[in-house]
Amino acid sequence: MAKYQLDLGVTGNQDEMAPNGIAIFIGAGPATGAGIARILASPSHGNLAVALLARRPDALDDLVKSLRKQVPNAVVEPFATDTSPDKLRKAFAEITEHQSFKDLKLRLAIFSIKNSAKKPFMQETFEDFMEPLESYVGGAMVFAQESLKRMFEDHGEKTLAEGAEKKGTIIFTGTLGALRANAEFASYGASRASVRQLAQALAKEMSGKGVHVAHAIANGRITDEDSEDTRRGKHIAAEAVGKTYLWLHEQDPTLWTHELDLRPAQEKF
């Protein structure tokens, strides 16, 4: 079992490899987050300056240090935050002011927060049931709104019909719980389904304005490894998720994918 080592393919003058835009990724953990960020930041792949958002400052700093070693010359910066409105808005303001992102436009925003809640329904309380609807669904709403504000500020508000180009992409990472809920997962199912519906509503409202909105259903274990399990399709390699998200980001207005199901080959349907 080995960690992924990205083939950077970096040659020539490093000034020519300056990032072509900003990616903001919330939910940056040591597995999925690391693999996605490596692809987005690599000059030979996404070549984006990446702002990584997560709750735990120490773990986030360790992730950024690791990524900088793995991807030389990558622009990766940490911003510790949770999904509460004030802290999220503060993080977006800090990204705007950060020197690493000076003169760069926001092109990609990824909401990839984990949430889980299991409880027999008759033991459920109103407060516990509503908590993920506030922190997870509310967080998705604020994250999307701040991302859209920045995209319109960076790229203008002309529509595709008026001749504007694609402004950017917003991706929500979901799970199978967004489609169907199991027993004792009422709150979890309600929150996951809500973000899926949010993505649909935004796609219908924002597509003509030049913003591509996608919802990805990750169904399977994601690991940041090049191992027998990933090669044989038992687990999802995190870098494969990153490449898929980059593929979504690079789609032109002639064809935009809205929802896709991500699963390893051996995962049961």
mmCIF file with all atom_site columns, C-alpha atoms in Angstrom, residues 27-209:
data_model
loop_
_atom_site.group_PDB
_atom_site.id
_atom_site.type_symbol
_atom_site.label_atom_id
_atom_site.label_alt_id
_atom_site.label_comp_id
_atom_site.label_asym_id
_atom_site.label_entity_id
_atom_site.label_seq_id
_atom_site.pdbx_PDB_ins_code
_atom_site.Cartn_x
_atom_site.Cartn_y
_atom_site.Cartn_z
_atom_site.occupancy
_atom_site.B_iso_or_equiv
_atom_site.pdbx_formal_charge
_atom_site.auth_seq_id
_atom_site.auth_comp_id
_atom_site.auth_asym_id
_atom_site.auth_atom_id
_atom_site.pdbx_PDB_model_num
ATOM 1   C CA . GLY A 1 27  ? -14.159 19.886 4.002   1.00 0.00 ? 27  GLY A CA 1
ATOM 2   C CA . ALA A 1 28  ? -10.450 19.382 3.384   1.00 0.00 ? 28  ALA A CA 1
ATOM 3   C CA . GLY A 1 29  ? -9.425  16.224 5.220   1.00 0.00 ? 29  GLY A CA 1
ATOM 4   C CA . PRO A 1 30  ? -6.367  13.957 4.978   1.00 0.00 ? 30  PRO A CA 1
ATOM 5   C CA . ALA A 1 31  ? -7.987  11.486 2.549   1.00 0.00 ? 31  ALA A CA 1
ATOM 6   C CA . THR A 1 32  ? -10.487 12.876 0.053   1.00 0.00 ? 32  THR A CA 1
ATOM 7   C CA . GLY A 1 33  ? -9.365  16.457 0.576   1.00 0.00 ? 33  GLY A CA 1
ATOM 8   C CA . ALA A 1 34  ? -5.699  15.676 0.019   1.00 0.00 ? 34  ALA A CA 1
ATOM 9   C CA . GLY A 1 35  ? -6.277  13.833 -3.244  1.00 0.00 ? 35  GLY A CA 1
ATOM 10  C CA . ILE A 1 36  ? -8.617  16.463 -4.664  1.00 0.00 ? 36  ILE A CA 1
ATOM 11  C CA . ALA A 1 37  ? -6.347  19.350 -3.643  1.00 0.00 ? 37  ALA A CA 1
ATOM 12  C CA . ARG A 1 38  ? -3.290  17.684 -5.165  1.00 0.00 ? 38  ARG A CA 1
ATOM 13  C CA . ILE A 1 39  ? -5.004  17.420 -8.553  1.00 0.00 ? 39  ILE A CA 1
ATOM 14  C CA . LEU A 1 40  ? -6.410  20.946 -8.456  1.00 0.00 ? 40  LEU A CA 1
ATOM 15  C CA . ALA A 1 41  ? -3.109  22.543 -7.428  1.00 0.00 ? 41  ALA A CA 1
ATOM 16  C CA . SER A 1 42  ? -0.796  20.577 -9.693  1.00 0.00 ? 42  SER A CA 1
ATOM 17  C CA . PRO A 1 43  ? 0.542   22.653 -12.623 1.00 0.00 ? 43  PRO A CA 1
ATOM 18  C CA . SER A 1 44  ? 0.126   19.597 -14.853 1.00 0.00 ? 44  SER A CA 1
ATOM 19  C CA . HIS A 1 45  ? -3.540  19.173 -13.918 1.00 0.00 ? 45  HIS A CA 1
ATOM 20  C CA . GLY A 1 46  ? -5.747  21.953 -12.544 1.00 0.00 ? 46  GLY A CA 1
ATOM 21  C CA . ASN A 1 47  ? -3.043  24.595 -12.016 1.00 0.00 ? 47  ASN A CA 1
ATOM 22  C CA . LEU A 1 48  ? -5.321  26.409 -9.565  1.00 0.00 ? 48  LEU A CA 1
ATOM 23  C CA . ALA A 1 49  ? -4.450  28.306 -6.400  1.00 0.00 ? 49  ALA A CA 1
ATOM 24  C CA . VAL A 1 50  ? -6.304  26.343 -3.719  1.00 0.00 ? 50  VAL A CA 1
ATOM 25  C CA . ALA A 1 51  ? -7.893  27.674 -0.540  1.00 0.00 ? 51  ALA A CA 1
ATOM 26  C CA . LEU A 1 52  ? -8.519  24.786 1.850   1.00 0.00 ? 52  LEU A CA 1
ATOM 27  C CA . LEU A 1 53  ? -11.191 25.217 4.523   1.00 0.00 ? 53  LEU A CA 1
ATOM 28  C CA . ALA A 1 54  ? -11.689 22.886 7.485   1.00 0.00 ? 54  ALA A CA 1
ATOM 29  C CA . ARG A 1 55  ? -12.567 23.038 11.157  1.00 0.00 ? 55  ARG A CA 1
ATOM 30  C CA . ARG A 1 56  ? -9.358  21.874 12.862  1.00 0.00 ? 56  ARG A CA 1
ATOM 31  C CA . PRO A 1 57  ? -6.462  24.324 12.400  1.00 0.00 ? 57  PRO A CA 1
ATOM 32  C CA . ASP A 1 58  ? -3.667  21.907 13.333  1.00 0.00 ? 58  ASP A CA 1
ATOM 33  C CA . ALA A 1 59  ? -4.831  19.128 11.019  1.00 0.00 ? 59  ALA A CA 1
ATOM 34  C CA . LEU A 1 60  ? -5.405  21.657 8.239   1.00 0.00 ? 60  LEU A CA 1
ATOM 35  C CA . ASP A 1 61  ? -1.901  23.101 8.637   1.00 0.00 ? 61  ASP A CA 1
ATOM 36  C CA . ASP A 1 62  ? -0.420  19.586 8.511   1.00 0.00 ? 62  ASP A CA 1
ATOM 37  C CA . LEU A 1 63  ? -2.355  18.865 5.311   1.00 0.00 ? 63  LEU A CA 1
ATOM 38  C CA . VAL A 1 64  ? -1.115  22.055 3.667   1.00 0.00 ? 64  VAL A CA 1
ATOM 39  C CA . LYS A 1 65  ? 2.509   21.295 4.624   1.00 0.00 ? 65  LYS A CA 1
ATOM 40  C CA . SER A 1 66  ? 2.172   17.811 3.168   1.00 0.00 ? 66  SER A CA 1
ATOM 41  C CA . LEU A 1 67  ? 0.646   19.101 -0.071  1.00 0.00 ? 67  LEU A CA 1
ATOM 42  C CA . ARG A 1 68  ? 3.386   21.685 -0.514  1.00 0.00 ? 68  ARG A CA 1
ATOM 43  C CA . LYS A 1 69  ? 5.989   18.923 -0.271  1.00 0.00 ? 69  LYS A CA 1
ATOM 44  C CA . GLN A 1 70  ? 4.115   16.688 -2.707  1.00 0.00 ? 70  GLN A CA 1
ATOM 45  C CA . VAL A 1 71  ? 3.367   19.435 -5.236  1.00 0.00 ? 71  VAL A CA 1
ATOM 46  C CA . PRO A 1 72  ? 6.338   21.840 -5.492  1.00 0.00 ? 72  PRO A CA 1
ATOM 47  C CA . ASN A 1 73  ? 5.389   25.410 -6.463  1.00 0.00 ? 73  ASN A CA 1
ATOM 48  C CA . ALA A 1 74  ? 1.723   24.746 -5.707  1.00 0.00 ? 74  ALA A CA 1
ATOM 49  C CA . VAL A 1 75  ? -0.282  27.577 -4.170  1.00 0.00 ? 75  VAL A CA 1
ATOM 50  C CA . VAL A 1 76  ? -2.218  26.058 -1.258  1.00 0.00 ? 76  VAL A CA 1
ATOM 51  C CA . GLU A 1 77  ? -3.387  28.084 1.749   1.00 0.00 ? 77  GLU A CA 1
ATOM 52  C CA . PRO A 1 78  ? -5.327  27.043 4.904   1.00 0.00 ? 78  PRO A CA 1
ATOM 53  C CA . PHE A 1 79  ? -8.370  28.811 6.333   1.00 0.00 ? 79  PHE A CA 1
ATOM 54  C CA . ALA A 1 80  ? -9.771  27.319 9.536   1.00 0.00 ? 80  ALA A CA 1
ATOM 55  C CA . THR A 1 81  ? -13.561 27.626 9.746   1.00 0.00 ? 81  THR A CA 1
ATOM 56  C CA . ASP A 1 82  ? -16.746 25.735 10.408  1.00 0.00 ? 82  ASP A CA 1
ATOM 57  C CA . THR A 1 83  ? -19.999 26.157 8.490   1.00 0.00 ? 83  THR A CA 1
ATOM 58  C CA . SER A 1 84  ? -21.530 28.869 10.659  1.00 0.00 ? 84  SER A CA 1
ATOM 59  C CA . PRO A 1 85  ? -22.475 31.917 8.536   1.00 0.00 ? 85  PRO A CA 1
ATOM 60  C CA . ASP A 1 86  ? -20.207 34.467 10.243  1.00 0.00 ? 86  ASP A CA 1
ATOM 61  C CA . LYS A 1 87  ? -17.121 32.247 10.152  1.00 0.00 ? 87  LYS A CA 1
ATOM 62  C CA . LEU A 1 88  ? -17.702 31.196 6.545   1.00 0.00 ? 88  LEU A CA 1
ATOM 63  C CA . ARG A 1 89  ? -18.121 34.783 5.403   1.00 0.00 ? 89  ARG A CA 1
ATOM 64  C CA . LYS A 1 90  ? -14.984 35.735 7.322   1.00 0.00 ? 90  LYS A CA 1
ATOM 65  C CA . ALA A 1 91  ? -13.044 32.963 5.569   1.00 0.00 ? 91  ALA A CA 1
ATOM 66  C CA . PHE A 1 92  ? -14.178 34.177 2.148   1.00 0.00 ? 92  PHE A CA 1
ATOM 67  C CA . ALA A 1 93  ? -13.133 37.727 3.077   1.00 0.00 ? 93  ALA A CA 1
ATOM 68  C CA . GLU A 1 94  ? -9.709  36.458 4.164   1.00 0.00 ? 94  GLU A CA 1
ATOM 69  C CA . ILE A 1 95  ? -9.293  34.596 0.877   1.00 0.00 ? 95  ILE A CA 1
ATOM 70  C CA . THR A 1 96  ? -10.078 37.805 -1.019  1.00 0.00 ? 96  THR A CA 1
ATOM 71  C CA . GLU A 1 97  ? -7.409  39.706 0.915   1.00 0.00 ? 97  GLU A CA 1
ATOM 72  C CA . HIS A 1 98  ? -4.749  36.987 0.857   1.00 0.00 ? 98  HIS A CA 1
ATOM 73  C CA . GLN A 1 99  ? -1.642  37.826 -1.171  1.00 0.00 ? 99  GLN A CA 1
ATOM 74  C CA . SER A 1 100 ? -1.405  34.305 -2.590  1.00 0.00 ? 100 SER A CA 1
ATOM 75  C CA . PHE A 1 101 ? -4.652  34.880 -4.472  1.00 0.00 ? 101 PHE A CA 1
ATOM 76  C CA . LYS A 1 102 ? -3.990  38.432 -5.612  1.00 0.00 ? 102 LYS A CA 1
ATOM 77  C CA . ASP A 1 103 ? -5.322  39.200 -9.107  1.00 0.00 ? 103 ASP A CA 1
ATOM 78  C CA . LEU A 1 104 ? -6.790  35.689 -9.453  1.00 0.00 ? 104 LEU A CA 1
ATOM 79  C CA . LYS A 1 105 ? -10.440 34.949 -10.171 1.00 0.00 ? 105 LYS A CA 1
ATOM 80  C CA . LEU A 1 106 ? -12.564 32.319 -8.449  1.00 0.00 ? 106 LEU A CA 1
ATOM 81  C CA . ARG A 1 107 ? -13.219 29.495 -10.879 1.00 0.00 ? 107 ARG A CA 1
ATOM 82  C CA . LEU A 1 108 ? -14.141 26.476 -8.749  1.00 0.00 ? 108 LEU A CA 1
ATOM 83  C CA . ALA A 1 109 ? -15.881 25.992 -5.382  1.00 0.00 ? 109 ALA A CA 1
ATOM 84  C CA . ILE A 1 110 ? -16.354 22.574 -3.770  1.00 0.00 ? 110 ILE A CA 1
ATOM 85  C CA . PHE A 1 111 ? -18.590 21.843 -0.779  1.00 0.00 ? 111 PHE A CA 1
ATOM 86  C CA . SER A 1 112 ? -17.514 18.477 0.632   1.00 0.00 ? 112 SER A CA 1
ATOM 87  C CA . ILE A 1 113 ? -18.583 18.460 4.268   1.00 0.00 ? 113 ILE A CA 1
ATOM 88  C CA . LYS A 1 114 ? -19.164 15.200 6.113   1.00 0.00 ? 114 LYS A CA 1
ATOM 89  C CA . ASN A 1 115 ? -22.213 14.788 8.318   1.00 0.00 ? 115 ASN A CA 1
ATOM 90  C CA . SER A 1 116 ? -23.814 11.787 9.923   1.00 0.00 ? 116 SER A CA 1
ATOM 91  C CA . ALA A 1 117 ? -26.659 11.286 12.382  1.00 0.00 ? 117 ALA A CA 1
ATOM 92  C CA . LYS A 1 118 ? -28.284 8.005  13.400  1.00 0.00 ? 118 LYS A CA 1
ATOM 93  C CA . LYS A 1 119 ? -30.998 7.739  16.034  1.00 0.00 ? 119 LYS A CA 1
ATOM 94  C CA . PRO A 1 120 ? -34.282 5.852  16.459  1.00 0.00 ? 120 PRO A CA 1
ATOM 95  C CA . PHE A 1 121 ? -36.949 8.304  15.417  1.00 0.00 ? 121 PHE A CA 1
ATOM 96  C CA . MET A 1 122 ? -38.953 8.115  18.656  1.00 0.00 ? 122 MET A CA 1
ATOM 97  C CA . GLN A 1 123 ? -35.806 9.086  20.564  1.00 0.00 ? 123 GLN A CA 1
ATOM 98  C CA . GLU A 1 124 ? -35.189 12.040 18.277  1.00 0.00 ? 124 GLU A CA 1
ATOM 99  C CA . THR A 1 125 ? -35.489 15.546 19.652  1.00 0.00 ? 125 THR A CA 1
ATOM 100 C CA . PHE A 1 126 ? -36.416 18.571 17.625  1.00 0.00 ? 126 PHE A CA 1
ATOM 101 C CA . GLU A 1 127 ? -33.066 20.211 18.430  1.00 0.00 ? 127 GLU A CA 1
ATOM 102 C CA . ASP A 1 128 ? -30.992 17.175 17.386  1.00 0.00 ? 128 ASP A CA 1
ATOM 103 C CA . PHE A 1 129 ? -33.045 16.649 14.241  1.00 0.00 ? 129 PHE A CA 1
ATOM 104 C CA . MET A 1 130 ? -32.630 20.259 13.148  1.00 0.00 ? 130 MET A CA 1
ATOM 105 C CA . GLU A 1 131 ? -28.913 20.603 13.957  1.00 0.00 ? 131 GLU A CA 1
ATOM 106 C CA . PRO A 1 132 ? -27.586 19.168 10.644  1.00 0.00 ? 132 PRO A CA 1
ATOM 107 C CA . LEU A 1 133 ? -30.209 21.120 8.737   1.00 0.00 ? 133 LEU A CA 1
ATOM 108 C CA . GLU A 1 134 ? -28.648 24.272 10.163  1.00 0.00 ? 134 GLU A CA 1
ATOM 109 C CA . SER A 1 135 ? -24.961 23.344 10.120  1.00 0.00 ? 135 SER A CA 1
ATOM 110 C CA . TYR A 1 136 ? -24.866 21.219 6.940   1.00 0.00 ? 136 TYR A CA 1
ATOM 111 C CA . VAL A 1 137 ? -27.681 22.591 4.782   1.00 0.00 ? 137 VAL A CA 1
ATOM 112 C CA . GLY A 1 138 ? -27.254 26.124 6.080   1.00 0.00 ? 138 GLY A CA 1
ATOM 113 C CA . GLY A 1 139 ? -23.519 25.842 5.529   1.00 0.00 ? 139 GLY A CA 1
ATOM 114 C CA . ALA A 1 140 ? -24.079 24.738 1.941   1.00 0.00 ? 140 ALA A CA 1
ATOM 115 C CA . MET A 1 141 ? -26.373 27.699 1.367   1.00 0.00 ? 141 MET A CA 1
ATOM 116 C CA . VAL A 1 142 ? -23.885 30.260 2.732   1.00 0.00 ? 142 VAL A CA 1
ATOM 117 C CA . PHE A 1 143 ? -20.944 28.625 0.941   1.00 0.00 ? 143 PHE A CA 1
ATOM 118 C CA . ALA A 1 144 ? -22.806 28.693 -2.374  1.00 0.00 ? 144 ALA A CA 1
ATOM 119 C CA . GLN A 1 145 ? -23.964 32.267 -1.903  1.00 0.00 ? 145 GLN A CA 1
ATOM 120 C CA . GLU A 1 146 ? -20.474 33.531 -1.049  1.00 0.00 ? 146 GLU A CA 1
ATOM 121 C CA . SER A 1 147 ? -19.009 31.607 -3.984  1.00 0.00 ? 147 SER A CA 1
ATOM 122 C CA . LEU A 1 148 ? -21.565 33.095 -6.373  1.00 0.00 ? 148 LEU A CA 1
ATOM 123 C CA . LYS A 1 149 ? -20.954 36.616 -5.073  1.00 0.00 ? 149 LYS A CA 1
ATOM 124 C CA . ARG A 1 150 ? -17.234 36.205 -5.714  1.00 0.00 ? 150 ARG A CA 1
ATOM 125 C CA . MET A 1 151 ? -17.765 34.714 -9.182  1.00 0.00 ? 151 MET A CA 1
ATOM 126 C CA . PHE A 1 152 ? -20.034 37.578 -10.241 1.00 0.00 ? 152 PHE A CA 1
ATOM 127 C CA . GLU A 1 153 ? -17.573 40.112 -8.827  1.00 0.00 ? 153 GLU A CA 1
ATOM 128 C CA . ASP A 1 154 ? -14.684 38.468 -10.672 1.00 0.00 ? 154 ASP A CA 1
ATOM 129 C CA . HIS A 1 155 ? -16.360 37.688 -13.984 1.00 0.00 ? 155 HIS A CA 1
ATOM 130 C CA . GLY A 1 156 ? -19.193 40.195 -14.255 1.00 0.00 ? 156 GLY A CA 1
ATOM 131 C CA . GLU A 1 157 ? -22.926 39.540 -14.514 1.00 0.00 ? 157 GLU A CA 1
ATOM 132 C CA . LYS A 1 158 ? -23.412 39.180 -18.262 1.00 0.00 ? 158 LYS A CA 1
ATOM 133 C CA . THR A 1 159 ? -25.289 36.001 -19.178 1.00 0.00 ? 159 THR A CA 1
ATOM 134 C CA . LEU A 1 160 ? -24.251 33.324 -21.638 1.00 0.00 ? 160 LEU A CA 1
ATOM 135 C CA . ALA A 1 161 ? -26.965 34.587 -23.990 1.00 0.00 ? 161 ALA A CA 1
ATOM 136 C CA . GLU A 1 162 ? -25.313 38.020 -23.863 1.00 0.00 ? 162 GLU A CA 1
ATOM 137 C CA . GLY A 1 163 ? -21.972 36.554 -24.916 1.00 0.00 ? 163 GLY A CA 1
ATOM 138 C CA . ALA A 1 164 ? -20.339 35.926 -21.562 1.00 0.00 ? 164 ALA A CA 1
ATOM 139 C CA . GLU A 1 165 ? -18.064 32.946 -20.978 1.00 0.00 ? 165 GLU A CA 1
ATOM 140 C CA . LYS A 1 166 ? -18.423 30.360 -18.237 1.00 0.00 ? 166 LYS A CA 1
ATOM 141 C CA . LYS A 1 167 ? -17.798 32.005 -14.859 1.00 0.00 ? 167 LYS A CA 1
ATOM 142 C CA . GLY A 1 168 ? -17.036 28.943 -12.793 1.00 0.00 ? 168 GLY A CA 1
ATOM 143 C CA . THR A 1 169 ? -18.216 25.699 -11.254 1.00 0.00 ? 169 THR A CA 1
ATOM 144 C CA . ILE A 1 170 ? -19.780 24.842 -7.895  1.00 0.00 ? 170 ILE A CA 1
ATOM 145 C CA . ILE A 1 171 ? -19.709 21.179 -6.866  1.00 0.00 ? 171 ILE A CA 1
ATOM 146 C CA . PHE A 1 172 ? -21.539 19.619 -3.929  1.00 0.00 ? 172 PHE A CA 1
ATOM 147 C CA . THR A 1 173 ? -20.274 16.233 -2.742  1.00 0.00 ? 173 THR A CA 1
ATOM 148 C CA . GLY A 1 174 ? -23.251 14.143 -1.657  1.00 0.00 ? 174 GLY A CA 1
ATOM 149 C CA . THR A 1 175 ? -23.895 10.546 -0.653  1.00 0.00 ? 175 THR A CA 1
ATOM 150 C CA . LEU A 1 176 ? -26.478 7.869  -1.373  1.00 0.00 ? 176 LEU A CA 1
ATOM 151 C CA . GLY A 1 177 ? -28.408 9.321  1.562   1.00 0.00 ? 177 GLY A CA 1
ATOM 152 C CA . ALA A 1 178 ? -29.427 12.177 -0.728  1.00 0.00 ? 178 ALA A CA 1
ATOM 153 C CA . LEU A 1 179 ? -31.458 9.672  -2.778  1.00 0.00 ? 179 LEU A CA 1
ATOM 154 C CA . ARG A 1 180 ? -32.794 7.282  -0.154  1.00 0.00 ? 180 ARG A CA 1
ATOM 155 C CA . ALA A 1 181 ? -32.674 7.085  3.622   1.00 0.00 ? 181 ALA A CA 1
ATOM 156 C CA . ASN A 1 182 ? -32.395 4.028  5.853   1.00 0.00 ? 182 ASN A CA 1
ATOM 157 C CA . ALA A 1 183 ? -34.111 3.371  9.164   1.00 0.00 ? 183 ALA A CA 1
ATOM 158 C CA . GLU A 1 184 ? -32.921 5.653  11.977  1.00 0.00 ? 184 GLU A CA 1
ATOM 159 C CA . PHE A 1 185 ? -31.366 8.093  9.498   1.00 0.00 ? 185 PHE A CA 1
ATOM 160 C CA . ALA A 1 186 ? -34.278 10.530 9.186   1.00 0.00 ? 186 ALA A CA 1
ATOM 161 C CA . SER A 1 187 ? -32.282 13.657 10.022  1.00 0.00 ? 187 SER A CA 1
ATOM 162 C CA . TYR A 1 188 ? -29.333 12.576 7.913   1.00 0.00 ? 188 TYR A CA 1
ATOM 163 C CA . GLY A 1 189 ? -31.547 11.816 4.925   1.00 0.00 ? 189 GLY A CA 1
ATOM 164 C CA . ALA A 1 190 ? -33.406 15.095 5.255   1.00 0.00 ? 190 ALA A CA 1
ATOM 165 C CA . SER A 1 191 ? -30.162 17.106 5.294   1.00 0.00 ? 191 SER A CA 1
ATOM 166 C CA . ARG A 1 192 ? -28.484 15.236 2.434   1.00 0.00 ? 192 ARG A CA 1
ATOM 167 C CA . ALA A 1 193 ? -31.596 15.421 0.258   1.00 0.00 ? 193 ALA A CA 1
ATOM 168 C CA . SER A 1 194 ? -31.911 19.125 1.002   1.00 0.00 ? 194 SER A CA 1
ATOM 169 C CA . VAL A 1 195 ? -28.427 19.891 -0.331  1.00 0.00 ? 195 VAL A CA 1
ATOM 170 C CA . ARG A 1 196 ? -29.183 17.844 -3.445  1.00 0.00 ? 196 ARG A CA 1
ATOM 171 C CA . GLN A 1 197 ? -32.310 19.934 -4.004  1.00 0.00 ? 197 GLN A CA 1
ATOM 172 C CA . LEU A 1 198 ? -30.304 23.094 -3.353  1.00 0.00 ? 198 LEU A CA 1
ATOM 173 C CA . ALA A 1 199 ? -27.881 22.030 -6.090  1.00 0.00 ? 199 ALA A CA 1
ATOM 174 C CA . GLN A 1 200 ? -30.763 21.424 -8.507  1.00 0.00 ? 200 GLN A CA 1
ATOM 175 C CA . ALA A 1 201 ? -32.343 24.790 -7.790  1.00 0.00 ? 201 ALA A CA 1
ATOM 176 C CA . LEU A 1 202 ? -29.020 26.588 -8.221  1.00 0.00 ? 202 LEU A CA 1
ATOM 177 C CA . ALA A 1 203 ? -28.272 24.752 -11.461 1.00 0.00 ? 203 ALA A CA 1
ATOM 178 C CA . LYS A 1 204 ? -31.593 25.866 -12.934 1.00 0.00 ? 204 LYS A CA 1
ATOM 179 C CA . GLU A 1 205 ? -31.150 29.453 -11.744 1.00 0.00 ? 205 GLU A CA 1
ATOM 180 C CA . MET A 1 206 ? -27.441 29.936 -12.433 1.00 0.00 ? 206 MET A CA 1
ATOM 181 C CA . SER A 1 207 ? -26.676 27.936 -15.586 1.00 0.00 ? 207 SER A CA 1
ATOM 182 C CA . GLY A 1 208 ? -27.802 30.694 -17.937 1.00 0.00 ? 208 GLY A CA 1
ATOM 183 C CA . LYS A 1 209 ? -25.741 33.150 -15.911 1.00 0.00 ? 209 LYS A CA 1
#
